[in-house]
Short mmCIF file of C-alpha atoms in Angstrom, two decimals:
data_model
loop_
_atom_site.label_atom_id
_atom_site.label_comp_id
_atom_site.label_asym_id
_atom_site.label_seq_id
_atom_site.Cartn_x
_atom_site.Cartn_y
_atom_site.Cartn_z
CA UNK A 1 72.60 65.33 125.03
CA UNK A 2 70.19 66.00 122.19
CA UNK A 3 69.79 69.45 120.70
CA UNK A 4 66.67 71.27 121.94
CA UNK A 5 63.77 71.33 119.50
CA UNK A 6 63.33 74.47 117.46
CA UNK A 7 59.87 75.97 118.12
CA UNK A 8 57.46 75.54 115.22
CA UNK A 9 55.14 78.37 114.23
CA UNK A 10 51.41 77.63 114.29
CA UNK A 11 48.87 80.15 113.10
CA UNK A 12 45.61 78.71 114.43
CA UNK A 13 44.55 77.13 117.66
CA UNK A 14 42.69 73.88 117.19
CA UNK A 15 38.96 74.61 117.68
CA UNK A 16 38.70 71.61 120.03
CA UNK A 17 41.15 69.76 122.24
CA UNK A 18 39.56 66.29 122.07
CA UNK A 19 37.93 63.97 119.57
CA UNK A 20 36.46 60.70 120.75
CA UNK A 21 34.24 57.89 119.54
CA UNK A 22 30.55 58.66 119.92
CA UNK A 23 28.67 57.04 122.79
CA UNK A 24 31.69 56.11 124.91
CA UNK A 25 32.48 58.24 127.97
CA UNK A 26 35.91 59.87 127.76
CA UNK A 27 36.84 58.54 131.19
CA UNK A 28 36.65 54.95 129.87
CA UNK A 29 38.80 55.54 126.76
CA UNK A 30 42.52 55.37 126.22
CA UNK A 31 43.92 58.29 124.26
CA UNK A 32 46.65 59.28 121.85
CA UNK A 33 48.16 62.75 121.70
CA UNK A 34 48.35 64.82 118.53
CA UNK A 35 50.75 67.71 119.08
CA UNK A 36 49.83 71.25 118.06
CA UNK A 37 52.59 71.25 115.43
CA UNK A 38 51.23 67.97 114.04
CA UNK A 39 47.75 69.47 113.87
CA UNK A 40 49.14 72.55 112.09
CA UNK A 41 51.06 70.39 109.60
CA UNK A 42 47.87 68.45 108.80
CA UNK A 43 45.95 71.70 108.36
CA UNK A 44 48.49 73.30 106.07
CA UNK A 45 49.13 70.28 103.84
CA UNK A 46 45.84 68.37 103.87
CA UNK A 47 43.29 71.16 104.37
CA UNK A 48 44.96 74.22 102.82
CA UNK A 49 46.58 72.05 100.08
CA UNK A 50 50.00 73.70 100.42
CA UNK A 51 53.02 71.81 99.15
CA UNK A 52 55.40 70.64 101.86
CA UNK A 53 58.03 73.27 101.05
CA UNK A 54 55.57 76.15 101.52
CA UNK A 55 54.04 74.59 104.65
CA UNK A 56 57.52 74.09 106.12
CA UNK A 57 58.31 77.75 105.48
CA UNK A 58 55.15 78.85 107.28
CA UNK A 59 56.01 76.68 110.28
CA UNK A 60 59.66 77.79 110.31
CA UNK A 61 61.13 74.30 109.86
CA UNK A 62 62.90 72.41 107.08
CA UNK A 63 60.91 70.38 104.57
CA UNK A 64 62.30 67.13 105.97
CA UNK A 65 61.25 68.14 109.50
CA UNK A 66 57.76 68.96 108.24
CA UNK A 67 57.63 65.58 106.53
CA UNK A 68 58.45 63.83 109.83
CA UNK A 69 55.89 65.91 111.75
CA UNK A 70 53.24 65.18 109.11
CA UNK A 71 53.96 61.42 109.04
CA UNK A 72 53.70 61.18 112.83
CA UNK A 73 50.49 63.26 112.89
CA UNK A 74 48.86 61.08 110.21
CA UNK A 75 49.93 57.95 112.07
CA UNK A 76 48.51 59.27 115.34
CA UNK A 77 45.15 60.15 113.75
CA UNK A 78 45.00 56.76 112.01
CA UNK A 79 45.68 54.94 115.29
CA UNK A 80 42.92 56.89 117.05
CA UNK A 81 40.41 56.14 114.29
CA UNK A 82 41.23 52.46 113.75
CA UNK A 83 41.52 51.58 117.46
CA UNK A 84 38.62 53.70 118.70
CA UNK A 85 40.79 55.87 120.95
CA UNK A 86 40.30 59.44 122.10
CA UNK A 87 42.50 61.98 120.31
CA UNK A 88 43.86 64.76 122.52
CA UNK A 89 45.37 67.83 120.78
CA UNK A 90 48.02 69.53 122.89
CA UNK A 91 51.70 70.15 123.48
CA UNK A 92 54.68 70.26 121.21
CA UNK A 93 57.37 72.89 120.87
CA UNK A 94 55.35 75.65 119.22
CA UNK A 95 55.04 79.42 119.11
CA UNK A 96 52.26 81.54 117.70
CA UNK A 97 52.43 84.94 116.02
CA UNK A 98 51.22 87.63 118.40
CA UNK A 99 48.20 89.39 116.92
CA UNK A 100 48.52 87.71 113.54
CA UNK A 101 46.99 84.66 111.93
CA UNK A 102 48.80 84.71 108.59
CA UNK A 103 51.09 81.76 109.30
CA UNK A 104 54.22 83.73 108.38
CA UNK A 105 57.26 84.12 110.63
CA UNK A 106 56.38 86.76 113.21
CA UNK A 107 58.66 89.40 114.68
CA UNK A 108 57.26 88.73 118.17
CA UNK A 109 55.96 85.39 119.39
CA UNK A 110 54.38 83.98 122.50
CA UNK A 111 55.04 80.47 123.77
CA UNK A 112 51.84 78.39 123.87
CA UNK A 113 53.03 74.84 124.38
CA UNK A 114 55.59 72.84 126.22
CA UNK A 115 57.24 69.67 125.06
CA UNK A 116 54.50 67.06 125.29
CA UNK A 117 54.20 63.38 124.53
CA UNK A 118 55.12 63.71 120.86
CA UNK A 119 55.49 59.96 120.42
CA UNK A 120 51.79 59.46 119.77
CA UNK A 121 51.78 56.49 122.18
CA UNK A 122 48.54 55.83 123.95
CA UNK A 123 48.19 56.74 127.57
CA UNK A 124 45.49 55.87 130.01
CA UNK A 125 42.49 58.19 129.95
CA UNK A 126 41.71 60.32 132.96
#
């Protein structure tokens, strides 16, 4: 049996839960899932320009784990863009600091996600 995933700390909720190609109804699109920890890794490294060691510290994971999360997130986003799929942001093993948005390890956390489809494989749209 595999070891349970260690929860990753995320400091911000994604402002939206879906991105999709313009002009195509969501119901007729297939989708890929970007986990909340993948979204946070993209934000910290690509938007905030943190190095991977610092971003890993903020998420409470090792640098190699952050690297894997980041690679999968980038792959998922690239698949959505190049194949014209909807991108749903949800799930993952994450916790969020209660009453704080600093991205540092909190003393108290609240669970905001359950283990989702972290594989990034497309699923049929609903």
